Short mmCIF file of C-alpha atoms in Angstrom, two decimals:
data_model
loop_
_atom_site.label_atom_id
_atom_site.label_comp_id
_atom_site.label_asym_id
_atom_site.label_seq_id
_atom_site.Cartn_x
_atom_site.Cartn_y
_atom_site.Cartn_z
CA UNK A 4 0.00 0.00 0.00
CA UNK A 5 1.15 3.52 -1.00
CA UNK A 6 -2.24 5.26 1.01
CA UNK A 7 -4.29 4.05 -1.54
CA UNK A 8 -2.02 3.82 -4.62
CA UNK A 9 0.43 0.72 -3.83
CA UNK A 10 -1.39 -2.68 -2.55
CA UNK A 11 0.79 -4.79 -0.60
CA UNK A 12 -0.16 -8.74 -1.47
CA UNK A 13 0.50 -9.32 1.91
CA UNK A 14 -2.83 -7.19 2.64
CA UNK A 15 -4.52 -10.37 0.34
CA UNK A 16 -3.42 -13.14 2.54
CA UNK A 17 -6.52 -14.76 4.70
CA UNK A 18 -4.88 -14.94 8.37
CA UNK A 19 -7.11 -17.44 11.05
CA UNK A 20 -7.81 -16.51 14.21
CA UNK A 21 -7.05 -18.13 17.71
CA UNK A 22 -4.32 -20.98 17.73
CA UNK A 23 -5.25 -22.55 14.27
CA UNK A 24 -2.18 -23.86 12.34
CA UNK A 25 0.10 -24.03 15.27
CA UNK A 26 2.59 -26.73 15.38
CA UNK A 27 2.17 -28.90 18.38
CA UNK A 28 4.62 -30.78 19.82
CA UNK A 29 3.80 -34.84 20.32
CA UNK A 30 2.14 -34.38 23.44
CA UNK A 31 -0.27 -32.69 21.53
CA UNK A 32 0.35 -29.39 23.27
CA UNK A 33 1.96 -26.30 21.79
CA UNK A 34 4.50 -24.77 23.14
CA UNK A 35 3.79 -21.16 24.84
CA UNK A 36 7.22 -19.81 23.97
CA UNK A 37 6.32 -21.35 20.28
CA UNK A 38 2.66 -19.96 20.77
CA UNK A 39 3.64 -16.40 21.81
CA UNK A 40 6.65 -16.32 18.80
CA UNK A 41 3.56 -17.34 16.31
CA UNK A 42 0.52 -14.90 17.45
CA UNK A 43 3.17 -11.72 17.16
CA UNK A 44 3.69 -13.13 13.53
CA UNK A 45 0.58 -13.08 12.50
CA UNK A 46 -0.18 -9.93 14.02
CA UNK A 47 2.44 -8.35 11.70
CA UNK A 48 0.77 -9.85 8.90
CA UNK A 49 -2.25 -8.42 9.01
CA UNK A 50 -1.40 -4.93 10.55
CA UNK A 51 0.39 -2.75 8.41
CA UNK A 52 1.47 0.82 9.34
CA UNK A 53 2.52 3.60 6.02
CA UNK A 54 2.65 7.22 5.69
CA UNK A 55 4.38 10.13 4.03
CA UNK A 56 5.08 13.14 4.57
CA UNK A 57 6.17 16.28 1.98
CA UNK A 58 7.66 19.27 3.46
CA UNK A 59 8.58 22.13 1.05
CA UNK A 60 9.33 25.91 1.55
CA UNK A 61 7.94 28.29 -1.45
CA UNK A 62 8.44 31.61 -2.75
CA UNK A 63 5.97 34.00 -5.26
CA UNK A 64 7.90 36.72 -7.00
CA UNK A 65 4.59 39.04 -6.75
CA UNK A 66 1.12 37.51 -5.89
CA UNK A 67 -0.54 35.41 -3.22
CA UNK A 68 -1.16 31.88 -4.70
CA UNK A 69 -2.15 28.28 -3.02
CA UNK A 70 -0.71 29.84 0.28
CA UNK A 71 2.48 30.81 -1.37
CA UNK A 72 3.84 34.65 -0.70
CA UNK A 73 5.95 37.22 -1.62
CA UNK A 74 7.78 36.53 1.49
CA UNK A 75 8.06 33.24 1.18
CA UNK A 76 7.04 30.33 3.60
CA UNK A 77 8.35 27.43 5.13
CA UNK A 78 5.03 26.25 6.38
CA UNK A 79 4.01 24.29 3.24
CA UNK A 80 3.42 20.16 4.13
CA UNK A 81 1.34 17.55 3.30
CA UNK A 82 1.29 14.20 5.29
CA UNK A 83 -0.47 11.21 5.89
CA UNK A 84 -0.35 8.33 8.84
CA UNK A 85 -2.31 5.08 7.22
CA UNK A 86 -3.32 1.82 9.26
CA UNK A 87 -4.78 -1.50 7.39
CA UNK A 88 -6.18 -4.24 8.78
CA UNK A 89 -6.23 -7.43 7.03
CA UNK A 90 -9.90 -9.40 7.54
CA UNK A 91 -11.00 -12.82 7.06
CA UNK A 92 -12.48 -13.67 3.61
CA UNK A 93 -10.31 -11.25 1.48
CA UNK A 94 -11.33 -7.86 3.56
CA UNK A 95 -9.15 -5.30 5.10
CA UNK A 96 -10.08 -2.15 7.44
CA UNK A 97 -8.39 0.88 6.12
CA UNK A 98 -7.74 4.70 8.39
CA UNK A 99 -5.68 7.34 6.77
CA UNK A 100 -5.23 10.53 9.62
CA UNK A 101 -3.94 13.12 6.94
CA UNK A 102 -2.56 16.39 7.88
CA UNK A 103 -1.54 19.41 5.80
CA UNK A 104 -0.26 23.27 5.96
CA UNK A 105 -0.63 25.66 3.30
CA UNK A 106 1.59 28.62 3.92
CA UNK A 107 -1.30 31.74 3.99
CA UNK A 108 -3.92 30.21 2.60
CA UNK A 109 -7.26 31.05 3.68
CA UNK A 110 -7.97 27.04 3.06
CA UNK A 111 -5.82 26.71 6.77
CA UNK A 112 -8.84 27.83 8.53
CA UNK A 113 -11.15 25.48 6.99
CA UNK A 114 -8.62 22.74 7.36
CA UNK A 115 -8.08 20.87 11.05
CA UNK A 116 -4.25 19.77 11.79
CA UNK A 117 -5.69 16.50 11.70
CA UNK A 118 -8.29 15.04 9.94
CA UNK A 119 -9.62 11.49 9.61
CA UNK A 120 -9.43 11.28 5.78
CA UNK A 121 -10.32 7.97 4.88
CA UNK A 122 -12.13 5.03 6.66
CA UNK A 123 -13.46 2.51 5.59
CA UNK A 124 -13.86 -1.72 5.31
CA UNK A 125 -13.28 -3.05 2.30
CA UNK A 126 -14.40 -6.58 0.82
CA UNK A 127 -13.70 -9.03 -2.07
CA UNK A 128 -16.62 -10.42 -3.46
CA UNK A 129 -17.05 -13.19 -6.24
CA UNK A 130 -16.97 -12.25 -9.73
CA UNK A 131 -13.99 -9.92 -9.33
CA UNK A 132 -16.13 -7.27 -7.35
CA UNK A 133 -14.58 -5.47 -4.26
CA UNK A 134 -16.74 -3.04 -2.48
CA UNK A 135 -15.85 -0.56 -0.14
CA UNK A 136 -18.22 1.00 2.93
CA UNK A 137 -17.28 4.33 4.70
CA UNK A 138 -15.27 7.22 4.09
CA UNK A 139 -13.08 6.20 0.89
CA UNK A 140 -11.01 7.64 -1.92
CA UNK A 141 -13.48 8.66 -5.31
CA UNK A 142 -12.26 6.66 -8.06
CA UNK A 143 -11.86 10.00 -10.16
CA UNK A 144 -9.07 10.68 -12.36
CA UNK A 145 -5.38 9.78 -12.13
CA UNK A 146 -3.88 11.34 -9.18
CA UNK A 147 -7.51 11.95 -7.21
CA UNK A 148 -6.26 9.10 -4.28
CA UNK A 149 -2.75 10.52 -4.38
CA UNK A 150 -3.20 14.03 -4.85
CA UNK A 151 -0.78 14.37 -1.80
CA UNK A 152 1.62 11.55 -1.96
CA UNK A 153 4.82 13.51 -3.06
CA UNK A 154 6.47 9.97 -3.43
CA UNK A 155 4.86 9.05 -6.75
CA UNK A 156 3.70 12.62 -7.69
CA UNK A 157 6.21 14.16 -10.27
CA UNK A 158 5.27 17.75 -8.42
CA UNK A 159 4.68 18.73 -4.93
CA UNK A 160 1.15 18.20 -5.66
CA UNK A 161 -1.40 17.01 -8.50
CA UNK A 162 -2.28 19.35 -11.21
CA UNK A 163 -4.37 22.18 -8.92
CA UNK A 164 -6.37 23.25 -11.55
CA UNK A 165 -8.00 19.71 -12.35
CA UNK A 166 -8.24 18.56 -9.22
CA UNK A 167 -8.82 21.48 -7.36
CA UNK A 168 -9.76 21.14 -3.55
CA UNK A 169 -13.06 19.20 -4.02
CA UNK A 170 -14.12 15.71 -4.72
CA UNK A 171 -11.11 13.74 -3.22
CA UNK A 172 -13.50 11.76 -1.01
CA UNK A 173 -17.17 10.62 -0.44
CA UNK A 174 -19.23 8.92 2.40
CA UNK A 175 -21.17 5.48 1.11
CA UNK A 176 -20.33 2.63 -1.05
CA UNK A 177 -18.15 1.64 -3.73
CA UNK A 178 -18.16 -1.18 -5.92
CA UNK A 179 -15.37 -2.08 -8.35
CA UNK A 180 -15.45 -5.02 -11.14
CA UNK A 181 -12.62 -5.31 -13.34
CA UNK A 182 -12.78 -7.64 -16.79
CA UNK A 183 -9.90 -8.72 -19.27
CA UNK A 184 -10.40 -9.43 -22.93
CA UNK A 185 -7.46 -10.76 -24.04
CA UNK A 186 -4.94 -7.94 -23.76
CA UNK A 187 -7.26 -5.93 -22.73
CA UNK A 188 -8.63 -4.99 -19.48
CA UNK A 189 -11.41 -2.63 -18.21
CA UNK A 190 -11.93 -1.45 -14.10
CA UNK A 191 -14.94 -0.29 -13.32
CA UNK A 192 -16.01 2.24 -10.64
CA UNK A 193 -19.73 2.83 -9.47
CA UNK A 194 -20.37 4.91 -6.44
CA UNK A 195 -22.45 6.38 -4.06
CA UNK A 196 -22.92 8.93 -1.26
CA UNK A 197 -22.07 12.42 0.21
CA UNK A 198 -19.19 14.59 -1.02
CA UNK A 199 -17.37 17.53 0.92
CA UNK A 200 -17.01 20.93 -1.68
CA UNK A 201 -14.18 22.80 -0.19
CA UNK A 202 -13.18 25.92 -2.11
CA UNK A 203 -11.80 29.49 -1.88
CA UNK A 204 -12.07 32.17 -4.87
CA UNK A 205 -11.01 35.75 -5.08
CA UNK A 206 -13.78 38.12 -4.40
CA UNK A 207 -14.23 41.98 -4.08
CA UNK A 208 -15.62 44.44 -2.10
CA UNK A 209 -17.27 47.21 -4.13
CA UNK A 210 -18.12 51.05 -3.33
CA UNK A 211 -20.46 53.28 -4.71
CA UNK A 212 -19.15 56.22 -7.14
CA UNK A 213 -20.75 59.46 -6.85
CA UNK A 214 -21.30 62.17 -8.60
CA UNK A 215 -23.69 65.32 -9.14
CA UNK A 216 -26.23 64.90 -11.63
CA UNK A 217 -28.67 67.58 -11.96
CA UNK A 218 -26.79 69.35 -8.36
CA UNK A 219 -27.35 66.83 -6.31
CA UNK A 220 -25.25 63.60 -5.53
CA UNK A 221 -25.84 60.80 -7.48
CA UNK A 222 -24.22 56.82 -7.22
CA UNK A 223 -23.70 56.28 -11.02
CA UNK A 224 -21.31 53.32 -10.61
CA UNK A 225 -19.52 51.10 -8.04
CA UNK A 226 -15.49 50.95 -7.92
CA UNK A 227 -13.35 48.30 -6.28
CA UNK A 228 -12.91 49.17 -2.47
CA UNK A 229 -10.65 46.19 -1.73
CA UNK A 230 -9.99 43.00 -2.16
CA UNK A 231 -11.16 40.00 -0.67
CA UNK A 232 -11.17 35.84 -0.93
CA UNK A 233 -14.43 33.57 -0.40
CA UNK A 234 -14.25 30.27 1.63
CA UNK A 235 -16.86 28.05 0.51
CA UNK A 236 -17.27 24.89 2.54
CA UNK A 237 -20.51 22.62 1.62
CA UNK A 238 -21.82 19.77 0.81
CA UNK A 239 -22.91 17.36 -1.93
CA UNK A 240 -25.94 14.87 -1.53
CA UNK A 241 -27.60 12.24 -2.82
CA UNK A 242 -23.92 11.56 -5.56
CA UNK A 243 -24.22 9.34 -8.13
CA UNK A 244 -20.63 8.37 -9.65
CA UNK A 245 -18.93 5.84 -12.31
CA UNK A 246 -15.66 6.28 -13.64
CA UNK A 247 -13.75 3.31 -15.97
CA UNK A 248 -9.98 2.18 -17.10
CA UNK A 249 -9.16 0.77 -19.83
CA UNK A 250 -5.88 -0.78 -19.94
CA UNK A 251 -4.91 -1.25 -24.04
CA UNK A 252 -2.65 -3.82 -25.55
CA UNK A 253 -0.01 -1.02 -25.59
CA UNK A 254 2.03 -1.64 -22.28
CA UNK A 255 1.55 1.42 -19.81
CA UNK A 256 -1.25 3.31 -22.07
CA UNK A 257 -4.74 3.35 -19.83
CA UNK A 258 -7.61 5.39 -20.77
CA UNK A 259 -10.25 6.98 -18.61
CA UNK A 260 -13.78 8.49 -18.12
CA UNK A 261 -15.96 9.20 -15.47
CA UNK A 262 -19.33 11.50 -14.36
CA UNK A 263 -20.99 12.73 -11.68
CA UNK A 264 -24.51 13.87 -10.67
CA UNK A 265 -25.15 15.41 -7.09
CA UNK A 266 -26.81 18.14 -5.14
CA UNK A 267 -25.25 20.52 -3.44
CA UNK A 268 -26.50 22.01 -0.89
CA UNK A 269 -25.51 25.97 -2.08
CA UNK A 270 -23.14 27.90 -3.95
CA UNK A 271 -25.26 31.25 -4.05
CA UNK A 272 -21.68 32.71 -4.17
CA UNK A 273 -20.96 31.63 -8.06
CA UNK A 274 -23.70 29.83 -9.39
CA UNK A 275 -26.44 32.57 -9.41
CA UNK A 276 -29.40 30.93 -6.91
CA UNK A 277 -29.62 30.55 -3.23
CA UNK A 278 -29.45 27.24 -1.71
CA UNK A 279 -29.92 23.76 -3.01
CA UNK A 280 -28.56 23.79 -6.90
CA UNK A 281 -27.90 20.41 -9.14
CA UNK A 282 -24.27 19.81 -10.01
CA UNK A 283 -22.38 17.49 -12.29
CA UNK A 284 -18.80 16.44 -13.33
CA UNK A 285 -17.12 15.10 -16.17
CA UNK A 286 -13.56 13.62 -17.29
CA UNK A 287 -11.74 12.13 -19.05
CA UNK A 288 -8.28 11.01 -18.65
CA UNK A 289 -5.35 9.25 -20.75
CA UNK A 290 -1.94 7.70 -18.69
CA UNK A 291 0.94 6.68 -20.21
CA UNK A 292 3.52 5.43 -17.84
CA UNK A 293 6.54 3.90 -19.89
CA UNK A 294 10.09 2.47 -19.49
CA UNK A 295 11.52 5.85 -19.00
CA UNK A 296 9.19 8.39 -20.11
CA UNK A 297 5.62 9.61 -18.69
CA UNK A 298 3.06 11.21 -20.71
CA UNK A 299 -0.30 11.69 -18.81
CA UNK A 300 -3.78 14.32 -19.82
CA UNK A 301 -6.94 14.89 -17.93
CA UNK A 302 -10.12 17.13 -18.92
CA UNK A 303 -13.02 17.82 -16.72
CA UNK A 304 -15.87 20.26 -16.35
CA UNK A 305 -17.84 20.71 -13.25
CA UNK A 306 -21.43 22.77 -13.45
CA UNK A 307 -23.21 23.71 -10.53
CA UNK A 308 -26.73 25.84 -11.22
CA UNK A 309 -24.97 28.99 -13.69
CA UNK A 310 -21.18 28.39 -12.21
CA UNK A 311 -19.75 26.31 -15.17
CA UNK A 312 -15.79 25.58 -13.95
CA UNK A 313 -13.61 23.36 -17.18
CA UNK A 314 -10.31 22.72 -16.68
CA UNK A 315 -7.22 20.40 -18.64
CA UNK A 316 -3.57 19.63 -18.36
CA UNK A 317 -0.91 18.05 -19.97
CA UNK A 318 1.49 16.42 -18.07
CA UNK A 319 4.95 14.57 -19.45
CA UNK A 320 8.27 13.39 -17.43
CA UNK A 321 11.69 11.46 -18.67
CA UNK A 322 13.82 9.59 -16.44
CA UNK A 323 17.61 10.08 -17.29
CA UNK A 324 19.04 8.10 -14.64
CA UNK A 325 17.95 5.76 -12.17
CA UNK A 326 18.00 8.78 -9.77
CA UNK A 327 17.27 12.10 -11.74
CA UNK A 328 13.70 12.19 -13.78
CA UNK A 329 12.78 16.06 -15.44
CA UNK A 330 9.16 16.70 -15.55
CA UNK A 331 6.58 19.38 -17.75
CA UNK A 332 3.16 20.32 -16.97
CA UNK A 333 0.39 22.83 -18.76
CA UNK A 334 -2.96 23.67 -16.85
CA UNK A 335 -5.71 25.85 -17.72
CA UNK A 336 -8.97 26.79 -16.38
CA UNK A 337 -12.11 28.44 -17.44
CA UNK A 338 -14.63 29.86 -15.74
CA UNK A 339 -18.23 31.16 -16.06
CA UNK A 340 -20.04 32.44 -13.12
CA UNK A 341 -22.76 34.82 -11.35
CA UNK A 342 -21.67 36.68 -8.33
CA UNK A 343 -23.36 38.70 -5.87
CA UNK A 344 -21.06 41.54 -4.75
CA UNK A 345 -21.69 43.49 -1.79
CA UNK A 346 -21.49 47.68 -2.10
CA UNK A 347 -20.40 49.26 1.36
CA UNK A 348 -21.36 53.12 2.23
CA UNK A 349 -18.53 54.14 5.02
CA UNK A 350 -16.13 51.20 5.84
CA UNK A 351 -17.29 47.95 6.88
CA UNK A 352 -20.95 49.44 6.41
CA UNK A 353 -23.05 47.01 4.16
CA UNK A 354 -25.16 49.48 2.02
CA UNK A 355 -26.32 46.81 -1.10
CA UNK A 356 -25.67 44.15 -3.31
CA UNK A 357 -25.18 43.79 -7.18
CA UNK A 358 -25.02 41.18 -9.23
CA UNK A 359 -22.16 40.24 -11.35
CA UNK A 360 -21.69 38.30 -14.48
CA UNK A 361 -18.66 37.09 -15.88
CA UNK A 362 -16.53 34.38 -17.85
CA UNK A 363 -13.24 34.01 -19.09
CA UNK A 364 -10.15 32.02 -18.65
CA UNK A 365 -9.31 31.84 -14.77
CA UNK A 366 -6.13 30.57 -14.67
CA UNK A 367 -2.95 29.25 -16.46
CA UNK A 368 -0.04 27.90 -15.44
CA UNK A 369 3.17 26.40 -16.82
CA UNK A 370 5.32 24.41 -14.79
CA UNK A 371 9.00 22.64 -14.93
CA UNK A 372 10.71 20.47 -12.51
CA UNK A 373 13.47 18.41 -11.05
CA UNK A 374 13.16 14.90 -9.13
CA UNK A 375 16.27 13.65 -7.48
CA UNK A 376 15.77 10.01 -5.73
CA UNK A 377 18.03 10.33 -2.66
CA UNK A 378 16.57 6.64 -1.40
CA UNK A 379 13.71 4.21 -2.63
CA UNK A 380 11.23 6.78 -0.31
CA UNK A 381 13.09 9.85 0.27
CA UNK A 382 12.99 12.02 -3.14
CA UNK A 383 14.15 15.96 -3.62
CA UNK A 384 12.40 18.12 -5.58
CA UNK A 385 12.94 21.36 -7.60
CA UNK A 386 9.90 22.86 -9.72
CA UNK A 387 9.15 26.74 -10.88
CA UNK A 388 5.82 27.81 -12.25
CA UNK A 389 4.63 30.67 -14.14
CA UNK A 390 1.13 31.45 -13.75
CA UNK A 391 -1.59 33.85 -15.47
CA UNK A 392 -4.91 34.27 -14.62
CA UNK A 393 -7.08 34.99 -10.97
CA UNK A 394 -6.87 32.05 -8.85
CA UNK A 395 -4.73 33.46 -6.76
CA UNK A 396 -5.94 34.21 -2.75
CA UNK A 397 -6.90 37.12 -3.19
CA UNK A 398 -8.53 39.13 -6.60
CA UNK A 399 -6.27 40.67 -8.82
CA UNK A 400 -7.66 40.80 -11.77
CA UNK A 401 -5.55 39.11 -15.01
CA UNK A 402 -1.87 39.35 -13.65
CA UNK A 403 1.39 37.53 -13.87
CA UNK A 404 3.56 35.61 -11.43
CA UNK A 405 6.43 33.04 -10.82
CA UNK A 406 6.89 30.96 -8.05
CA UNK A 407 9.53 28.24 -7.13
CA UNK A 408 8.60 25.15 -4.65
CA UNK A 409 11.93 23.22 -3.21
CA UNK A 410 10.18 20.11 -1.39
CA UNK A 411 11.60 16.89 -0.21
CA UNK A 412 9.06 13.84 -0.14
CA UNK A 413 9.66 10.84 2.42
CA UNK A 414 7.70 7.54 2.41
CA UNK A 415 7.50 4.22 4.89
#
């Protein structure tokens, strides 16, 4: 296991209970010494113990993005403590305690220093089904159950655009069936549940501008009094999901698909109508993982009442030694939207609201990078990005920056 990426095939074996399979000695009694020795080794078998943990410092050259500053931060980490318990009959209990830092985002305060991120029980069932009950990883996408992992990530994180802060996990059930066809093979997802929505956008405050019309004072337009950033923290119902892989006669070449359909409970802030709206994603996805080149793409679109979010990325690596591997990457985002903006009279002094439409490309960002494998689980890594567009943490309007990450990623 790699939290969710890796499965060890120790994790498969069935392990009895009580003092089955001990060797007994010819007085038909086992040994306690012999006993003891036997009940610890099974134990190890069918507890297993990983985690990571990804600690980088950053640096922006001008604007406030993903927690990263002008000033630079040291407080940037992701990590994970994972615990699997092999069952009887093929089943396993999985908890993953994940923990992560974000230099000044406003995505600390909505995020507790520790949170139980994934728990669940897990079963194999006849026909080459395994479902899965609880909190668990949604099959979407490449990197969705490893978004963190900075082990097998060729960045400090997965492509932020695509994958964005939302739909990493669900609360239900899962079933998985997977099929060959000669060389051919096909894994399919099907779930159902509750989703978290966790996001922050850029936002303004606005102020009215005034002038005399006719002698007397007149608002005849609103002006940007500041900037500001939105936290929106909800919650999707009644999901519906599927998402399939299909593995091709070409070794290492996968391709993927998936959708969506849920209700969320409100995004009044972007999607144009108070409380409960319908929602939807879509992707699709193509991996190539080769002898000593990567080449990996991913398109989605999420739509929640009027909000309409698409995003892509192109991803590609080479490995030049056994230890150094360079790495690409190209996102973009799009975004349509209706806001509504608050107007304030004397500061801090709500006077109105306005609504807002807009829709445009939100973000894009062009990244290179550096892996260097100091140890089968200890990597260092090197990236810069350039980045164009207003996801940053606060609004900005259409404005350039660079920013450098310098991370090291351990593993056990």
């Amino acid at each position: 296991v790699a939290l969710g990426a890796q499965r060890d095939e120790r994790a498969r074996r069935v392990v009895g209970g009580g003092g089955r399979g001990v060797r007994r000695g010819g007085g038909g009694r086992a040994r306690p010494a012999r006993v003891r020795e036997r009940v610890r080794e099974r134990a190890r078998e069918r507890v297993e113990v990983h985690g990571f943990l990804t600690q980088g410092v950053a640096r922006s050259d001008s604007l406030p993005i993903v927690g990263i500053s002008r000033g630079g931060t040291a407080d940037y980490r992701a990590a994970a403590l994972q615990g699997r318990i092999a069952l009887p009959a093929g089943g396993a209990a999985v908890v993953q305690l994940a923990s992560r830092r974000l230099g000044s985002s406003p995505l600390n305060a909505a995020t507790p220093v520790v949170t139980v991120q994934w728990a669940y029980l897990q079963r194999e069932l006849p026909g080459d089904l395994t479902l899965k009950l609880g909190r668990a990883p949604m099959a979407r996408g490449i990197f969705n159950e490893t978004r963190r992992v900075g082990t097998v990530l060729p960045f400090f994180r997965a492509p932020y655009l695509f994958y964005t802060e939302s739909f990493e996990t669900f609360d239900g059930a899962a079933l998985t069936h997977a099929t060959h066809a000669g060389a051919w093979r096909l894994v399919t997802s099907a779930y159902g549940g509750n989703v978290p929505y966790l996001q922050t956008a850029p936002s303004v405050i606005l102020r009215p501008e005034v002038a005399l019309v006719g002698g007397a004072p007149t608002v005849v337009g609103v002006a940007i009094a500041r900037d500001t950033s939105v936290l929106m923290r909800r919650r999707g119902d009644r999901a519906i999901g599927v998402q399939g892989w299909l593995s091709t006669p070409v070794p290492g070449l996968r391709l993927g698909a998936g959708a969506m359909r849920f209700s969320l409970n409100d995004l009044h802030e972007l999607s144009g109508r108070v409380g409960r709206a319908p929602g939807s994603t879509v992707h699709g996805s193509v991996d190539g993982v080769f002898a000593r080149a990567t080449l990996r793409g991913e398109w989605g679109q999420l739509r929640v009442g009027e909000f309409l979010y698409t995003a892509h990325y192109v991803q590609g690596g080479v490995r030049l030694t056994d230890r150094l591997a360079l790495h690409v990457q190209r996102e973009g985002a799009a975004i349509r939207y209706v806001s509504t903006l608050p107007i304030e009279g004397a500061p801090g002094t709500p006077l109105a609201t306005t609504v807002v439409r807009g829709g445009g490309p939100f973000g894009r960002d062009v990244a290179v990078g550096a892996n260097w494998v100091v140890a089968p689980m200890a990597i260092l890594k090197l990236e810069a990005h350039a980045n164009r567009g207003a996801n940053y943490d606060r609004w900005t309007g259409e404005a350039p920056t660079r920013y450098v990450i310098a991370s090291v990623a351990l593993g056990f």
